[in-house]
Amino acid sequence: MPTGYPALIDSMRPFGSRQIRNMATLGGNLCNASPGADAAPPLLVYEATVELRDRNGTREMPLEDFFVGPGETALRPGEVMTAILLPPPHGDVRSVYLRKGRVKMDVATASVAALVEMDGGTCVRARLAAGAVAPVPKRLIATERQVAGFPLDDAVLERASAEAADEISPITDVRSTAEYRRHLTRVLVRRALERLRTAEARERSPPMRTAVAFELNGHDVSVEVDAHRSLLDVLRDVLGETGTKEGCGEGECGACTVLVDDVAVVSCLFPVCEAEGASVTTVEGLFAPGGDLSPVQRAYLEFGGTQCGFCTPGMVMASVALLAENPDPSEDEIRYALLGNLCRCTGYVQIVESVRAAAELMMEGSQR
Ligand code: FES
Ligand code: FES
């Protein structure tokens, strides 16, 4: 049974940089009354109340009534917010917060929090709220009516996301157009409800555990894990082999590249069950006996291919796979082989030079 306030935790991540955490408060985020305040939609779906105090006394009001307009709240002169009160979670409740910004940590272009309480496959209570798409962070009351009382099937999700797009009043500003914000809200509402539906289904039928045995960097390993887990998760979280990195988790960046039976794969999309009986090589397995770096690793170091800790292990593994297949690749062939490995910052010139240098080293010494 889920507990706590997970949507609120999700909302803290995109704006809680170290500098902000050293200075800011949740109350400050609310009193700033930005329409895009990340903490507001989760607190609205949790039906938070705020406590306001001045020298004459204390009053409480629902957070929903606290926001009056962009940058405007119900605070009277001399009043301060002294508490944010949340009802304790009860029942079979799940919640989530999703947002889209231009970069990871910036003001949201649009955001959505959703909370559902389920009873036997039917949603008996729904709360939805959106940020950055109206003059104030907004409860989506009409959208909630499309969800409460129904199973979370595709038709309900479609109706609800269309209603949400109608219910908001976005503007065009430096961050986005009104049309894009409307589109985003529709997508985010659908995704949020889908995510809650999946979480609920998972809890009703917990994943099967399975035993998987394979060879990892020349040693036999055996693990008992949830059958749906990826090889990347198991390498890092179960076996403690953290040399393999997670960049995107979606098969796009190649940071998680490992070799399975000498073939390069993205381990974030590789089901661990598929590794049964296979030989898996990670960047930790490239060291020569005695702990010396392999030629590919040496060349990456000498020619500046070692750029950052995120992309380098995957680049190295993809290079090893390439050189095993093609010991003398041209620049075009190297670039083609590394198309699935993204560097988001520095570029590929030194990486390509490193692979060429590794090829030469290996042809001299004929080892990887
Ligand atoms: S983490 Fe696997 S491809 Fe990006
Ligand atoms: S992503 Fe690692 S150097 Fe660019």
PDB file of C-alpha atoms in Angstrom, residues 16-303:
ATOM      1  CA  GLY A  16      15.716  22.194  -5.373  1.00  0.00           C
ATOM      2  CA  SER A  17      19.251  22.929  -6.533  1.00  0.00           C
ATOM      3  CA  ARG A  18      21.891  23.093  -3.817  1.00  0.00           C
ATOM      4  CA  GLN A  19      21.863  26.883  -3.837  1.00  0.00           C
ATOM      5  CA  ILE A  20      18.071  27.013  -3.568  1.00  0.00           C
ATOM      6  CA  ARG A  21      18.010  24.413  -0.796  1.00  0.00           C
ATOM      7  CA  ASN A  22      20.447  26.517   1.186  1.00  0.00           C
ATOM      8  CA  MET A  23      18.077  29.480   1.134  1.00  0.00           C
ATOM      9  CA  ALA A  24      14.511  28.565   0.328  1.00  0.00           C
ATOM     10  CA  THR A  25      11.396  27.278   2.072  1.00  0.00           C
ATOM     11  CA  LEU A  26       8.260  25.597   0.843  1.00  0.00           C
ATOM     12  CA  GLY A  27       6.251  28.475   2.304  1.00  0.00           C
ATOM     13  CA  GLY A  28       8.355  30.891   0.262  1.00  0.00           C
ATOM     14  CA  ASN A  29       7.590  28.960  -2.907  1.00  0.00           C
ATOM     15  CA  LEU A  30       3.858  29.267  -2.192  1.00  0.00           C
ATOM     16  CA  CYS A  31       3.934  32.924  -1.070  1.00  0.00           C
ATOM     17  CA  ASN A  32       5.795  33.846  -4.259  1.00  0.00           C
ATOM     18  CA  ALA A  33       2.553  32.757  -5.978  1.00  0.00           C
ATOM     19  CA  SER A  34       4.135  31.935  -9.296  1.00  0.00           C
ATOM     20  CA  PRO A  35       1.563  30.218 -11.547  1.00  0.00           C
ATOM     21  CA  GLY A  36       4.324  27.664 -12.225  1.00  0.00           C
ATOM     22  CA  ALA A  37       5.310  27.029  -8.569  1.00  0.00           C
ATOM     23  CA  ASP A  38       6.360  23.403  -8.602  1.00  0.00           C
ATOM     24  CA  ALA A  39       5.201  22.640  -5.067  1.00  0.00           C
ATOM     25  CA  ALA A  40       1.704  23.992  -5.621  1.00  0.00           C
ATOM     26  CA  PRO A  41       0.011  21.312  -7.784  1.00  0.00           C
ATOM     27  CA  PRO A  42       0.998  18.438  -5.442  1.00  0.00           C
ATOM     28  CA  LEU A  43      -0.160  20.384  -2.388  1.00  0.00           C
ATOM     29  CA  LEU A  44      -3.439  21.170  -4.156  1.00  0.00           C
ATOM     30  CA  VAL A  45      -4.124  17.489  -4.873  1.00  0.00           C
ATOM     31  CA  TYR A  46      -3.275  16.644  -1.251  1.00  0.00           C
ATOM     32  CA  GLU A  47      -5.835  19.315  -0.254  1.00  0.00           C
ATOM     33  CA  ALA A  48      -3.355  21.247   1.842  1.00  0.00           C
ATOM     34  CA  THR A  49      -4.427  24.020   4.183  1.00  0.00           C
ATOM     35  CA  VAL A  50      -2.188  26.952   5.035  1.00  0.00           C
ATOM     36  CA  GLU A  51      -1.909  28.653   8.399  1.00  0.00           C
ATOM     37  CA  LEU A  52      -1.538  32.449   8.266  1.00  0.00           C
ATOM     38  CA  ARG A  53      -0.628  34.526  11.271  1.00  0.00           C
ATOM     39  CA  ASP A  54      -0.327  38.183  12.230  1.00  0.00           C
ATOM     40  CA  ARG A  55      -0.203  40.025  15.551  1.00  0.00           C
ATOM     41  CA  ASN A  56      -4.009  39.709  15.867  1.00  0.00           C
ATOM     42  CA  GLY A  57      -4.197  35.948  15.532  1.00  0.00           C
ATOM     43  CA  THR A  58      -4.117  32.919  13.282  1.00  0.00           C
ATOM     44  CA  ARG A  59      -6.376  31.767  10.494  1.00  0.00           C
ATOM     45  CA  GLU A  60      -6.392  28.764   8.188  1.00  0.00           C
ATOM     46  CA  MET A  61      -7.529  28.516   4.609  1.00  0.00           C
ATOM     47  CA  PRO A  62      -7.421  25.896   1.853  1.00  0.00           C
ATOM     48  CA  LEU A  63      -4.373  26.402  -0.332  1.00  0.00           C
ATOM     49  CA  GLU A  64      -6.751  26.603  -3.279  1.00  0.00           C
ATOM     50  CA  ASP A  65      -8.102  29.916  -1.944  1.00  0.00           C
ATOM     51  CA  PHE A  66      -4.659  31.261  -1.067  1.00  0.00           C
ATOM     52  CA  PHE A  67      -3.620  31.985  -4.667  1.00  0.00           C
ATOM     53  CA  VAL A  68      -5.340  35.089  -5.986  1.00  0.00           C
ATOM     54  CA  GLY A  69      -3.407  35.903  -9.175  1.00  0.00           C
ATOM     55  CA  PRO A  70       0.125  35.840 -10.596  1.00  0.00           C
ATOM     56  CA  GLY A  71       2.330  36.968  -7.681  1.00  0.00           C
ATOM     57  CA  GLU A  72      -0.738  37.690  -5.526  1.00  0.00           C
ATOM     58  CA  THR A  73      -1.968  35.806  -2.487  1.00  0.00           C
ATOM     59  CA  ALA A  74      -4.612  36.154   0.197  1.00  0.00           C
ATOM     60  CA  LEU A  75      -1.970  37.298   2.712  1.00  0.00           C
ATOM     61  CA  ARG A  76      -2.969  40.522   4.425  1.00  0.00           C
ATOM     62  CA  PRO A  77      -0.380  43.215   5.176  1.00  0.00           C
ATOM     63  CA  GLY A  78       1.675  42.057   8.158  1.00  0.00           C
ATOM     64  CA  GLU A  79       0.597  38.421   7.814  1.00  0.00           C
ATOM     65  CA  VAL A  80       3.002  35.519   7.291  1.00  0.00           C
ATOM     66  CA  MET A  81       2.504  31.878   6.448  1.00  0.00           C
ATOM     67  CA  THR A  82       3.429  29.796   9.493  1.00  0.00           C
ATOM     68  CA  ALA A  83       2.368  26.269   8.516  1.00  0.00           C
ATOM     69  CA  ILE A  84       1.250  24.052   5.668  1.00  0.00           C
ATOM     70  CA  LEU A  85      -1.115  21.353   6.891  1.00  0.00           C
ATOM     71  CA  LEU A  86      -1.632  18.113   5.025  1.00  0.00           C
ATOM     72  CA  PRO A  87      -4.308  15.530   5.774  1.00  0.00           C
ATOM     73  CA  PRO A  88      -2.675  12.161   6.558  1.00  0.00           C
ATOM     74  CA  PRO A  89      -2.685   9.806   3.567  1.00  0.00           C
ATOM     75  CA  HIS A  90      -5.435   7.228   3.875  1.00  0.00           C
ATOM     76  CA  GLY A  91      -6.978   4.471   1.770  1.00  0.00           C
ATOM     77  CA  ASP A  92      -5.527   3.029  -1.418  1.00  0.00           C
ATOM     78  CA  VAL A  93      -4.114   6.336  -2.657  1.00  0.00           C
ATOM     79  CA  ARG A  94      -1.427   7.001  -5.264  1.00  0.00           C
ATOM     80  CA  SER A  95      -0.075  10.289  -6.525  1.00  0.00           C
ATOM     81  CA  VAL A  96       2.432  11.614  -9.021  1.00  0.00           C
ATOM     82  CA  TYR A  97       3.826  14.927 -10.271  1.00  0.00           C
ATOM     83  CA  LEU A  98       4.996  15.458 -13.847  1.00  0.00           C
ATOM     84  CA  ARG A  99       6.384  18.603 -15.402  1.00  0.00           C
ATOM     85  CA  LYS A 100       8.078  19.820 -18.515  1.00  0.00           C
ATOM     86  CA  GLY A 101      10.638  22.597 -18.594  1.00  0.00           C
ATOM     87  CA  ARG A 102      13.120  23.737 -21.218  1.00  0.00           C
ATOM     88  CA  VAL A 103      15.993  22.203 -19.257  1.00  0.00           C
ATOM     89  CA  LYS A 104      15.974  19.920 -16.218  1.00  0.00           C
ATOM     90  CA  MET A 105      16.046  22.591 -13.544  1.00  0.00           C
ATOM     91  CA  ASP A 106      14.067  25.665 -14.576  1.00  0.00           C
ATOM     92  CA  VAL A 107      10.606  27.157 -14.307  1.00  0.00           C
ATOM     93  CA  ALA A 108       8.049  24.652 -15.600  1.00  0.00           C
ATOM     94  CA  THR A 109       6.485  25.190 -18.994  1.00  0.00           C
ATOM     95  CA  ALA A 110       3.564  23.114 -17.726  1.00  0.00           C
ATOM     96  CA  SER A 111       3.091  20.728 -14.827  1.00  0.00           C
ATOM     97  CA  VAL A 112       0.453  18.340 -13.537  1.00  0.00           C
ATOM     98  CA  ALA A 113      -0.107  16.570 -10.226  1.00  0.00           C
ATOM     99  CA  ALA A 114      -2.583  13.709 -10.000  1.00  0.00           C
ATOM    100  CA  LEU A 115      -3.908  11.691  -7.095  1.00  0.00           C
ATOM    101  CA  VAL A 116      -6.277   8.737  -7.315  1.00  0.00           C
ATOM    102  CA  GLU A 117      -7.854   6.554  -4.665  1.00  0.00           C
ATOM    103  CA  MET A 118      -8.725   3.138  -6.013  1.00  0.00           C
ATOM    104  CA  ASP A 119     -11.222   0.573  -4.842  1.00  0.00           C
ATOM    105  CA  GLY A 120     -11.299  -2.727  -6.700  1.00  0.00           C
ATOM    106  CA  GLY A 121     -10.133  -1.278 -10.016  1.00  0.00           C
ATOM    107  CA  THR A 122     -12.426   1.757  -9.838  1.00  0.00           C
ATOM    108  CA  CYS A 123     -11.190   5.239  -9.062  1.00  0.00           C
ATOM    109  CA  VAL A 124     -13.306   6.447  -6.160  1.00  0.00           C
ATOM    110  CA  ARG A 125     -11.512   9.781  -5.674  1.00  0.00           C
ATOM    111  CA  ALA A 126      -9.497  11.841  -8.120  1.00  0.00           C
ATOM    112  CA  ARG A 127      -7.623  15.073  -7.598  1.00  0.00           C
ATOM    113  CA  LEU A 128      -5.776  16.831 -10.407  1.00  0.00           C
ATOM    114  CA  ALA A 129      -4.011  20.158 -10.480  1.00  0.00           C
ATOM    115  CA  ALA A 130      -1.929  21.988 -13.078  1.00  0.00           C
ATOM    116  CA  GLY A 131       0.830  24.598 -12.933  1.00  0.00           C
ATOM    117  CA  ALA A 132       1.986  27.308 -15.368  1.00  0.00           C
ATOM    118  CA  VAL A 133      -1.196  27.108 -17.454  1.00  0.00           C
ATOM    119  CA  ALA A 134      -3.502  29.571 -15.681  1.00  0.00           C
ATOM    120  CA  PRO A 135      -3.080  32.780 -13.643  1.00  0.00           C
ATOM    121  CA  VAL A 136      -2.709  30.614 -10.512  1.00  0.00           C
ATOM    122  CA  PRO A 137      -1.822  26.958  -9.841  1.00  0.00           C
ATOM    123  CA  LYS A 138      -5.174  25.370 -10.572  1.00  0.00           C
ATOM    124  CA  ARG A 139      -7.265  22.404  -9.389  1.00  0.00           C
ATOM    125  CA  LEU A 140      -8.745  20.709 -12.461  1.00  0.00           C
ATOM    126  CA  ILE A 141     -12.209  20.119 -11.067  1.00  0.00           C
ATOM    127  CA  ALA A 142     -13.954  19.291 -14.368  1.00  0.00           C
ATOM    128  CA  THR A 143     -11.166  16.849 -15.225  1.00  0.00           C
ATOM    129  CA  GLU A 144     -11.508  15.164 -11.840  1.00  0.00           C
ATOM    130  CA  ARG A 145     -15.195  14.534 -12.635  1.00  0.00           C
ATOM    131  CA  GLN A 146     -14.152  12.630 -15.754  1.00  0.00           C
ATOM    132  CA  VAL A 147     -12.061  10.265 -13.627  1.00  0.00           C
ATOM    133  CA  ALA A 148     -13.788   9.729 -10.266  1.00  0.00           C
ATOM    134  CA  GLY A 149     -16.268   6.864 -10.329  1.00  0.00           C
ATOM    135  CA  PHE A 150     -14.689   5.146 -13.326  1.00  0.00           C
ATOM    136  CA  PRO A 151     -12.024   2.507 -13.987  1.00  0.00           C
ATOM    137  CA  LEU A 152      -8.789   4.059 -15.295  1.00  0.00           C
ATOM    138  CA  ASP A 153      -9.252   2.689 -18.817  1.00  0.00           C
ATOM    139  CA  ASP A 154      -8.078   4.296 -22.054  1.00  0.00           C
ATOM    140  CA  ALA A 155     -11.434   5.945 -22.775  1.00  0.00           C
ATOM    141  CA  VAL A 156     -11.451   7.628 -19.357  1.00  0.00           C
ATOM    142  CA  LEU A 157      -7.856   8.792 -19.791  1.00  0.00           C
ATOM    143  CA  GLU A 158      -8.675  10.247 -23.198  1.00  0.00           C
ATOM    144  CA  ARG A 159     -11.737  12.072 -21.891  1.00  0.00           C
ATOM    145  CA  ALA A 160      -9.879  13.408 -18.885  1.00  0.00           C
ATOM    146  CA  SER A 161      -6.882  14.684 -20.839  1.00  0.00           C
ATOM    147  CA  ALA A 162      -9.156  16.436 -23.359  1.00  0.00           C
ATOM    148  CA  GLU A 163     -11.109  18.030 -20.509  1.00  0.00           C
ATOM    149  CA  ALA A 164      -7.884  19.239 -18.884  1.00  0.00           C
ATOM    150  CA  ALA A 165      -6.814  20.966 -22.107  1.00  0.00           C
ATOM    151  CA  ASP A 166     -10.200  22.762 -22.158  1.00  0.00           C
ATOM    152  CA  GLU A 167     -10.144  23.643 -18.491  1.00  0.00           C
ATOM    153  CA  ILE A 168      -6.937  25.679 -18.445  1.00  0.00           C
ATOM    154  CA  SER A 169      -6.222  29.181 -19.711  1.00  0.00           C
ATOM    155  CA  PRO A 170      -2.542  29.287 -20.710  1.00  0.00           C
ATOM    156  CA  ILE A 171      -0.739  32.317 -22.071  1.00  0.00           C
ATOM    157  CA  THR A 172       2.098  32.768 -24.535  1.00  0.00           C
ATOM    158  CA  ASP A 173       5.292  34.099 -22.938  1.00  0.00           C
ATOM    159  CA  VAL A 174       9.072  33.690 -23.185  1.00  0.00           C
ATOM    160  CA  ARG A 175       8.883  30.058 -22.112  1.00  0.00           C
ATOM    161  CA  SER A 176       6.209  28.730 -24.433  1.00  0.00           C
ATOM    162  CA  THR A 177       3.194  29.403 -26.571  1.00  0.00           C
ATOM    163  CA  ALA A 178      -0.306  28.970 -25.181  1.00  0.00           C
ATOM    164  CA  GLU A 179      -0.972  26.212 -27.753  1.00  0.00           C
ATOM    165  CA  TYR A 180       2.054  24.208 -26.673  1.00  0.00           C
ATOM    166  CA  ARG A 181       1.111  24.554 -23.000  1.00  0.00           C
ATOM    167  CA  ARG A 182      -2.383  23.284 -23.799  1.00  0.00           C
ATOM    168  CA  HIS A 183      -0.941  20.338 -25.686  1.00  0.00           C
ATOM    169  CA  LEU A 184       1.527  19.612 -22.877  1.00  0.00           C
ATOM    170  CA  THR A 185      -1.190  19.636 -20.240  1.00  0.00           C
ATOM    171  CA  ARG A 186      -3.204  17.146 -22.236  1.00  0.00           C
ATOM    172  CA  VAL A 187      -0.161  14.864 -22.536  1.00  0.00           C
ATOM    173  CA  LEU A 188       0.883  15.255 -18.889  1.00  0.00           C
ATOM    174  CA  VAL A 189      -2.596  14.463 -17.557  1.00  0.00           C
ATOM    175  CA  ARG A 190      -2.747  11.339 -19.667  1.00  0.00           C
ATOM    176  CA  ARG A 191       0.767  10.268 -18.638  1.00  0.00           C
ATOM    177  CA  ALA A 192       0.117  10.928 -14.963  1.00  0.00           C
ATOM    178  CA  LEU A 193      -3.044   8.814 -14.981  1.00  0.00           C
ATOM    179  CA  GLU A 194      -1.321   6.087 -16.995  1.00  0.00           C
ATOM    180  CA  ARG A 195       1.489   6.012 -14.471  1.00  0.00           C
ATOM    181  CA  LEU A 196      -0.921   5.689 -11.552  1.00  0.00           C
ATOM    182  CA  ARG A 197      -2.807   2.954 -13.398  1.00  0.00           C
ATOM    183  CA  THR A 198       0.413   1.006 -13.995  1.00  0.00           C
ATOM    184  CA  ALA A 199       1.497   1.397 -10.359  1.00  0.00           C
ATOM    185  CA  GLU A 200      -1.859   0.113  -9.201  1.00  0.00           C
ATOM    186  CA  ALA A 201      -1.775  -2.888 -11.559  1.00  0.00           C
ATOM    187  CA  ARG A 202       1.768  -3.705 -10.429  1.00  0.00           C
ATOM    188  CA  GLU A 203       0.753  -3.749  -6.808  1.00  0.00           C
ATOM    189  CA  ARG A 204      -2.200  -5.995  -7.519  1.00  0.00           C
ATOM    190  CA  SER A 205       0.082  -8.547  -9.212  1.00  0.00           C
ATOM    191  CA  PRO A 206       3.582  -8.141  -7.759  1.00  0.00           C
ATOM    192  CA  PRO A 207       6.412  -9.013 -10.163  1.00  0.00           C
ATOM    193  CA  MET A 208       7.687 -12.552 -10.281  1.00  0.00           C
ATOM    194  CA  ARG A 209      11.083 -13.216  -8.772  1.00  0.00           C
ATOM    195  CA  THR A 210      13.430 -15.210 -10.873  1.00  0.00           C
ATOM    196  CA  ALA A 211      16.934 -16.641 -10.552  1.00  0.00           C
ATOM    197  CA  VAL A 212      19.413 -15.617 -13.245  1.00  0.00           C
ATOM    198  CA  ALA A 213      22.939 -16.955 -13.584  1.00  0.00           C
ATOM    199  CA  PHE A 214      25.529 -15.570 -15.965  1.00  0.00           C
ATOM    200  CA  GLU A 215      29.213 -14.851 -16.287  1.00  0.00           C
ATOM    201  CA  LEU A 216      30.206 -11.302 -15.382  1.00  0.00           C
ATOM    202  CA  ASN A 217      33.685 -10.175 -16.352  1.00  0.00           C
ATOM    203  CA  GLY A 218      34.905 -13.761 -16.223  1.00  0.00           C
ATOM    204  CA  HIS A 219      33.262 -14.697 -12.892  1.00  0.00           C
ATOM    205  CA  ASP A 220      30.069 -16.704 -12.376  1.00  0.00           C
ATOM    206  CA  VAL A 221      27.300 -14.742 -10.705  1.00  0.00           C
ATOM    207  CA  SER A 222      23.793 -15.730  -9.703  1.00  0.00           C
ATOM    208  CA  VAL A 223      21.049 -13.377  -8.542  1.00  0.00           C
ATOM    209  CA  GLU A 224      17.403 -13.668  -7.571  1.00  0.00           C
ATOM    210  CA  VAL A 225      15.601 -10.558  -8.810  1.00  0.00           C
ATOM    211  CA  ASP A 226      12.267  -9.245 -10.078  1.00  0.00           C
ATOM    212  CA  ALA A 227      11.860 -10.681 -13.551  1.00  0.00           C
ATOM    213  CA  HIS A 228      11.127  -7.290 -15.134  1.00  0.00           C
ATOM    214  CA  ARG A 229      14.401  -5.674 -14.041  1.00  0.00           C
ATOM    215  CA  SER A 230      16.938  -4.489 -16.561  1.00  0.00           C
ATOM    216  CA  LEU A 231      20.476  -5.774 -16.745  1.00  0.00           C
ATOM    217  CA  LEU A 232      21.633  -2.220 -15.915  1.00  0.00           C
ATOM    218  CA  ASP A 233      19.650  -2.158 -12.644  1.00  0.00           C
ATOM    219  CA  VAL A 234      20.974  -5.530 -11.616  1.00  0.00           C
ATOM    220  CA  LEU A 235      24.575  -4.671 -12.484  1.00  0.00           C
ATOM    221  CA  ARG A 236      24.493  -1.434 -10.516  1.00  0.00           C
ATOM    222  CA  ASP A 237      22.037  -2.014  -7.680  1.00  0.00           C
ATOM    223  CA  VAL A 238      22.361  -5.724  -7.007  1.00  0.00           C
ATOM    224  CA  LEU A 239      25.921  -6.553  -8.058  1.00  0.00           C
ATOM    225  CA  GLY A 240      27.493  -3.186  -7.204  1.00  0.00           C
ATOM    226  CA  GLU A 241      29.190  -2.824 -10.615  1.00  0.00           C
ATOM    227  CA  THR A 242      28.680   0.917 -10.960  1.00  0.00           C
ATOM    228  CA  GLY A 243      31.088   1.493 -13.841  1.00  0.00           C
ATOM    229  CA  THR A 244      28.142   1.133 -16.218  1.00  0.00           C
ATOM    230  CA  LYS A 245      26.182   4.384 -16.169  1.00  0.00           C
ATOM    231  CA  GLU A 246      22.549   5.293 -16.641  1.00  0.00           C
ATOM    232  CA  GLY A 247      22.073   8.354 -18.826  1.00  0.00           C
ATOM    233  CA  CYS A 248      18.575   8.327 -20.277  1.00  0.00           C
ATOM    234  CA  GLY A 249      17.215   4.931 -19.216  1.00  0.00           C
ATOM    235  CA  GLU A 250      15.428   4.776 -22.582  1.00  0.00           C
ATOM    236  CA  GLY A 251      17.948   3.396 -25.057  1.00  0.00           C
ATOM    237  CA  GLU A 252      18.908   6.777 -26.514  1.00  0.00           C
ATOM    238  CA  CYS A 253      22.287   7.730 -25.067  1.00  0.00           C
ATOM    239  CA  GLY A 254      24.397   4.550 -24.976  1.00  0.00           C
ATOM    240  CA  ALA A 255      25.892   5.420 -21.561  1.00  0.00           C
ATOM    241  CA  CYS A 256      24.840   1.984 -20.298  1.00  0.00           C
ATOM    242  CA  THR A 257      26.493  -0.008 -23.121  1.00  0.00           C
ATOM    243  CA  VAL A 258      27.855  -3.424 -22.098  1.00  0.00           C
ATOM    244  CA  LEU A 259      28.785  -6.501 -24.083  1.00  0.00           C
ATOM    245  CA  VAL A 260      26.595  -9.576 -23.926  1.00  0.00           C
ATOM    246  CA  ASP A 261      28.364 -12.463 -25.602  1.00  0.00           C
ATOM    247  CA  ASP A 262      30.670  -9.830 -27.149  1.00  0.00           C
ATOM    248  CA  VAL A 263      27.781  -7.915 -28.723  1.00  0.00           C
ATOM    249  CA  ALA A 264      27.189  -4.293 -27.617  1.00  0.00           C
ATOM    250  CA  VAL A 265      23.737  -3.735 -26.096  1.00  0.00           C
ATOM    251  CA  VAL A 266      22.108  -0.976 -24.079  1.00  0.00           C
ATOM    252  CA  SER A 267      21.759  -2.585 -20.673  1.00  0.00           C
ATOM    253  CA  CYS A 268      18.939  -0.217 -19.622  1.00  0.00           C
ATOM    254  CA  LEU A 269      16.645  -1.948 -22.129  1.00  0.00           C
ATOM    255  CA  PHE A 270      18.124  -5.428 -21.801  1.00  0.00           C
ATOM    256  CA  PRO A 271      15.943  -7.653 -19.583  1.00  0.00           C
ATOM    257  CA  VAL A 272      18.173  -9.341 -17.036  1.00  0.00           C
ATOM    258  CA  CYS A 273      16.455 -12.676 -17.759  1.00  0.00           C
ATOM    259  CA  GLU A 274      17.941 -12.547 -21.253  1.00  0.00           C
ATOM    260  CA  ALA A 275      21.409 -12.654 -19.709  1.00  0.00           C
ATOM    261  CA  GLU A 276      20.829 -16.194 -18.411  1.00  0.00           C
ATOM    262  CA  GLY A 277      23.866 -18.303 -19.367  1.00  0.00           C
ATOM    263  CA  ALA A 278      25.515 -15.418 -21.247  1.00  0.00           C
ATOM    264  CA  SER A 279      28.888 -13.789 -20.828  1.00  0.00           C
ATOM    265  CA  VAL A 280      28.525 -10.141 -19.802  1.00  0.00           C
ATOM    266  CA  THR A 281      31.409  -7.679 -19.996  1.00  0.00           C
ATOM    267  CA  THR A 282      31.288  -4.261 -18.395  1.00  0.00           C
ATOM    268  CA  VAL A 283      33.939  -1.548 -18.311  1.00  0.00           C
ATOM    269  CA  GLU A 284      35.283  -3.132 -15.109  1.00  0.00           C
ATOM    270  CA  GLY A 285      36.048  -6.270 -17.106  1.00  0.00           C
ATOM    271  CA  LEU A 286      38.392  -4.606 -19.575  1.00  0.00           C
ATOM    272  CA  PHE A 287      41.422  -4.480 -17.318  1.00  0.00           C
ATOM    273  CA  ALA A 288      44.214  -6.796 -18.382  1.00  0.00           C
ATOM    274  CA  PRO A 289      45.424  -9.381 -15.836  1.00  0.00           C
ATOM    275  CA  GLY A 290      47.455  -7.488 -13.244  1.00  0.00           C
ATOM    276  CA  GLY A 291      45.128  -4.497 -13.403  1.00  0.00           C
ATOM    277  CA  ASP A 292      46.656  -2.746 -16.436  1.00  0.00           C
ATOM    278  CA  LEU A 293      44.344  -0.677 -18.590  1.00  0.00           C
ATOM    279  CA  SER A 294      43.271  -2.247 -21.865  1.00  0.00           C
ATOM    280  CA  PRO A 295      44.509  -0.624 -25.106  1.00  0.00           C
ATOM    281  CA  VAL A 296      41.127   1.067 -25.651  1.00  0.00           C
ATOM    282  CA  GLN A 297      41.193   2.569 -22.171  1.00  0.00           C
ATOM    283  CA  ARG A 298      44.834   3.667 -22.583  1.00  0.00           C
ATOM    284  CA  ALA A 299      44.083   5.324 -25.912  1.00  0.00           C
ATOM    285  CA  TYR A 300      41.039   7.117 -24.459  1.00  0.00           C
ATOM    286  CA  LEU A 301      43.242   8.491 -21.689  1.00  0.00           C
ATOM    287  CA  GLU A 302      46.127   9.502 -23.926  1.00  0.00           C
ATOM    288  CA  PHE A 303      44.058  11.085 -26.708  1.00  0.00           C
TER     289      PHE A 303
END
